[in-house]
Amino acid sequence: MEPTAHAERFADLIGKANVLTSPEDKAPYLTEWRDLYQGVTPMVLRPGTTEEVSAVMTYAYENDLKVVPQGGNTGLVGGQIPQESGDEIVLSLGRLNRIRTVDPAGFTLVAEAGVILDALHDAAEKADRLFPLSLGSQGSCQIGGNISSNAGGTAVLAYGNTRDLVLGLEVVLPSGEIWNGLRTLRKDNTGYDLKQLFIGAEGTLGIITAAALKLFPRPKKLEAAFVGLRDPQSVLRLFTLAKAQAGSLLTGFEILPRIGVEFCVRHLEGARDPLECEHAWYVLMELSSGSDAFNVRDLLESILSEGFEEGVVEDAAFAQNLSQVEDFWRIRHGMSEVQKQEGGSIKHDVSVPVALIPDFLDKAMAAVSALVPNCRPVPFGHIGDGNIHFNVSQPIGADKAEYLAGWDEMNAVVHGIVDDFGGSISAEHGIGRLKRDLLQEVKSDLEMDLMRRVKAAFDPKGLLNPGRIV
Ligand code: FAD
Ligand code: ZN
């Protein structure tokens, strides 16, 4: 059957206005943040309910049509972009954007997959609760995409990955069947925990249509400092001091190199260096408490003065109000954007055991500089989780395309060091299309085989997000 005939059938199921076939209408769904992929698709479908997703999938399954689920299209590994073969239909979850229930007493919320993360934060805040997941892309990414990619971000340190925030899921399977696993139970040991398979599956096993999520007390006291330090060893020492003293009140601990702050000052509107003098490394540190009774500022000052006495802290600026806290975070969250202004950037989203971060940084920075003289490493990120975004900007004046042609070669060097340290080649961004071939290199044959068997059990025809992960 011709694509137009399928489009007409889909229009019967979800309405003509929700079947996009013109190049202009499809365009926003076919490009992504990093410009690594340009997708091709016969159509974009925008169902508005779980039942409509089910109807679409039932028809697609019967007719052997490939489907790519897409949330906010902020994924960084190409999983949400249809392949150049042009035979994958995009299924956008954006119209499933209702908050179904909020239970402040039980600290839970049920949201549909297309709810934008910012909107989820607002819904929790209205109930005087916190949904902690925090990402630079939160203005456009959707909770369904967050769950499918098991997103990390800056709040993992205190609250865990997205996986830790999910209590239940509603999923449409490749066959079109609806699995209602939307439970809000805190304890449930009844057989295999199926929802875990869909979390981080990047849309290869089923389409998440709704999720039951954990809420937390909303911070009543929140304090932040922007700290200047000499080297990653000092950063690690400060982390140990902070974690030992503040425990779960330590809700942010992010590392930035000098060059990253320079990029922000240069390219991010209104951004300024929070400290007077230059420092080789910086930490954005945040403490917060759900209780009014606790003096968080005193604790922050005590940690930093201990760091100062030990000689690990060179200087620190304290946020005087919430707007200054936001200014600090704007620098951190602007890191991805500002690197775009500095030409080509080769990325690595890696993790190693926290205590090995300084060694890892030494080795990796030396290795990439030996490979591409004058390249500019911009390693930043969630040091408290052992997760570094080891991005390397091109040498000033170099040819961007020529530099990016060395992507795989640089990846191989950095990932080799990560492997030596017992680390991971994808700490939080997932596998998608970008790292699919790399995955086989780091997993055992048995692990790959088990993953393929899981895929085959849920999607025997291989129609949902084919070619991603396995
Ligand atoms: P999409 O990009 O649309 O999709 C991601 C994957 O999930 C695809 O494989 C897609 O097929 C699948 N998918 C989407 N929705 C569904 C669904 N409902 N059911 C089944 N499968 C689905 N990531 C982090 O982990 N930490 C960060 O700190 C972080 N910061 C970022 C900052 C910026 C500026 C940007 C652009 C991205 C960042 N990311 C980060 C990556 C990205 O934002 C997250 O991975 C996010 O969770 C993706 O959500 P999305 O709705 O955009 O999903
Ligand atoms: Zn990150």
PDB file of C-alpha atoms and ligand atoms in Angstrom, residues 33 68-76 79-80 93 113 134-137 140-142 144-146 148-154 202-203 206-209 332 336 382 389 428-429 465 468, ligand 1:
ATOM      1  CA  TRP A  33      19.994  19.677  18.616  1.00  0.00           C
ATOM      2  CA  VAL A  68       9.676   5.995  15.887  1.00  0.00           C
ATOM      3  CA  PRO A  69       8.284   7.525  19.089  1.00  0.00           C
ATOM      4  CA  GLN A  70       9.295  11.138  19.610  1.00  0.00           C
ATOM      5  CA  GLY A  71       8.917  13.306  22.703  1.00  0.00           C
ATOM      6  CA  GLY A  72      10.485  16.760  22.941  1.00  0.00           C
ATOM      7  CA  ASN A  73      13.183  15.874  20.387  1.00  0.00           C
ATOM      8  CA  THR A  74      16.052  16.887  22.670  1.00  0.00           C
ATOM      9  CA  GLY A  75      17.696  13.444  22.734  1.00  0.00           C
ATOM     10  CA  LEU A  76      21.426  13.555  22.009  1.00  0.00           C
ATOM     11  CA  GLY A  79      17.077   7.733  18.711  1.00  0.00           C
ATOM     12  CA  GLN A  80      14.049   9.957  18.063  1.00  0.00           C
ATOM     13  CA  LEU A  93       3.582  12.216  22.006  1.00  0.00           C
ATOM     14  CA  ALA A 113       4.015  11.168  28.426  1.00  0.00           C
ATOM     15  CA  SER A 134      16.505  18.876  36.314  1.00  0.00           C
ATOM     16  CA  LEU A 135      18.009  19.168  32.810  1.00  0.00           C
ATOM     17  CA  GLY A 136      19.252  21.938  30.537  1.00  0.00           C
ATOM     18  CA  SER A 137      16.530  20.871  28.077  1.00  0.00           C
ATOM     19  CA  SER A 140      11.194  21.253  25.725  1.00  0.00           C
ATOM     20  CA  CYS A 141      11.885  17.652  26.776  1.00  0.00           C
ATOM     21  CA  GLN A 142       8.892  15.536  27.816  1.00  0.00           C
ATOM     22  CA  GLY A 144       7.951  10.241  28.379  1.00  0.00           C
ATOM     23  CA  GLY A 145      11.272  11.025  26.698  1.00  0.00           C
ATOM     24  CA  ASN A 146      12.964  11.507  30.054  1.00  0.00           C
ATOM     25  CA  SER A 148      12.634   6.429  27.878  1.00  0.00           C
ATOM     26  CA  SER A 149      16.161   7.809  28.091  1.00  0.00           C
ATOM     27  CA  ASN A 150      16.423   7.395  31.889  1.00  0.00           C
ATOM     28  CA  ALA A 151      17.662  10.985  31.945  1.00  0.00           C
ATOM     29  CA  GLY A 152      20.170  12.080  34.576  1.00  0.00           C
ATOM     30  CA  GLY A 153      20.882  15.777  35.009  1.00  0.00           C
ATOM     31  CA  THR A 154      21.917  17.862  37.960  1.00  0.00           C
ATOM     32  CA  GLU A 202      14.746   4.529  24.281  1.00  0.00           C
ATOM     33  CA  GLY A 203      11.428   3.587  22.744  1.00  0.00           C
ATOM     34  CA  GLY A 206       6.966   0.071  23.862  1.00  0.00           C
ATOM     35  CA  ILE A 207       5.494   3.566  23.825  1.00  0.00           C
ATOM     36  CA  ILE A 208       5.121   5.135  27.242  1.00  0.00           C
ATOM     37  CA  THR A 209       1.828   7.009  27.395  1.00  0.00           C
ATOM     38  CA  ARG A 332      25.948  25.624  34.152  1.00  0.00           C
ATOM     39  CA  SER A 336      25.888  22.910  25.848  1.00  0.00           C
ATOM     40  CA  HIS A 382      27.998  15.967  37.330  1.00  0.00           C
ATOM     41  CA  HIS A 389      30.620  15.551  29.685  1.00  0.00           C
ATOM     42  CA  GLU A 428      23.194   9.444  30.876  1.00  0.00           C
ATOM     43  CA  HIS A 429      22.461  10.170  27.198  1.00  0.00           C
ATOM     44  CA  ASN A 465      12.511   2.135  16.806  1.00  0.00           C
ATOM     45  CA  ARG A 468      18.435   1.707  18.059  1.00  0.00           C
TER      46      ARG A 468
HETATM   47  P1  FAD B   1      13.270  12.585  22.608  1.00  0.00           P
HETATM   48  O1  FAD B   1      14.541  13.228  22.222  1.00  0.00           O
HETATM   49  O2  FAD B   1      12.079  12.940  21.797  1.00  0.00           O
HETATM   50  O3  FAD B   1      13.470  10.994  22.589  1.00  0.00           O
HETATM   51  C1  FAD B   1      14.527  10.363  23.254  1.00  0.00           C
HETATM   52  C2  FAD B   1      14.395   8.836  23.060  1.00  0.00           C
HETATM   53  O4  FAD B   1      13.235   8.348  23.734  1.00  0.00           O
HETATM   54  C3  FAD B   1      14.214   8.418  21.615  1.00  0.00           C
HETATM   55  O5  FAD B   1      14.819   7.175  21.412  1.00  0.00           O
HETATM   56  C4  FAD B   1      12.712   8.298  21.457  1.00  0.00           C
HETATM   57  O6  FAD B   1      12.355   7.384  20.444  1.00  0.00           O
HETATM   58  C5  FAD B   1      12.284   7.833  22.817  1.00  0.00           C
HETATM   59  N1  FAD B   1      10.978   8.320  23.285  1.00  0.00           N
HETATM   60  C6  FAD B   1      10.577   9.600  23.461  1.00  0.00           C
HETATM   61  N2  FAD B   1       9.362   9.646  24.017  1.00  0.00           N
HETATM   62  C7  FAD B   1       8.970   8.363  24.202  1.00  0.00           C
HETATM   63  C8  FAD B   1       7.810   7.744  24.747  1.00  0.00           C
HETATM   64  N3  FAD B   1       6.785   8.452  25.226  1.00  0.00           N
HETATM   65  N4  FAD B   1       7.757   6.388  24.772  1.00  0.00           N
HETATM   66  C9  FAD B   1       8.779   5.643  24.297  1.00  0.00           C
HETATM   67  N5  FAD B   1       9.894   6.162  23.771  1.00  0.00           N
HETATM   68  C10 FAD B   1       9.990   7.513  23.734  1.00  0.00           C
HETATM   69  N6  FAD B   1      20.113  14.293  29.244  1.00  0.00           N
HETATM   70  C11 FAD B   1      20.478  13.904  30.479  1.00  0.00           C
HETATM   71  O7  FAD B   1      20.336  12.734  30.809  1.00  0.00           O
HETATM   72  N7  FAD B   1      21.029  14.795  31.358  1.00  0.00           N
HETATM   73  C12 FAD B   1      21.215  16.094  31.053  1.00  0.00           C
HETATM   74  O8  FAD B   1      21.718  16.854  31.865  1.00  0.00           O
HETATM   75  C13 FAD B   1      20.814  16.536  29.761  1.00  0.00           C
HETATM   76  N8  FAD B   1      20.950  17.836  29.412  1.00  0.00           N
HETATM   77  C14 FAD B   1      20.589  18.217  28.162  1.00  0.00           C
HETATM   78  C15 FAD B   1      20.744  19.553  27.794  1.00  0.00           C
HETATM   79  C16 FAD B   1      20.387  19.987  26.524  1.00  0.00           C
HETATM   80  C17 FAD B   1      20.569  21.427  26.151  1.00  0.00           C
HETATM   81  C18 FAD B   1      19.863  19.053  25.585  1.00  0.00           C
HETATM   82  C19 FAD B   1      19.458  19.479  24.201  1.00  0.00           C
HETATM   83  C20 FAD B   1      19.703  17.739  25.945  1.00  0.00           C
HETATM   84  C21 FAD B   1      20.057  17.293  27.227  1.00  0.00           C
HETATM   85  N9  FAD B   1      19.900  15.967  27.614  1.00  0.00           N
HETATM   86  C22 FAD B   1      20.265  15.580  28.866  1.00  0.00           C
HETATM   87  C23 FAD B   1      19.352  14.973  26.680  1.00  0.00           C
HETATM   88  C24 FAD B   1      17.799  14.994  26.609  1.00  0.00           C
HETATM   89  O9  FAD B   1      17.251  16.198  26.984  1.00  0.00           O
HETATM   90  C25 FAD B   1      17.228  13.983  27.529  1.00  0.00           C
HETATM   91  O10 FAD B   1      17.692  12.735  27.145  1.00  0.00           O
HETATM   92  C26 FAD B   1      15.676  13.954  27.528  1.00  0.00           C
HETATM   93  O11 FAD B   1      15.314  13.090  28.551  1.00  0.00           O
HETATM   94  C27 FAD B   1      15.024  13.522  26.225  1.00  0.00           C
HETATM   95  O12 FAD B   1      13.625  13.803  26.292  1.00  0.00           O
HETATM   96  P2  FAD B   1      12.772  14.132  24.982  1.00  0.00           P
HETATM   97  O13 FAD B   1      11.341  14.254  25.371  1.00  0.00           O
HETATM   98  O14 FAD B   1      13.341  15.277  24.241  1.00  0.00           O
HETATM   99  O15 FAD B   1      12.963  12.787  24.153  1.00  0.00           O
END
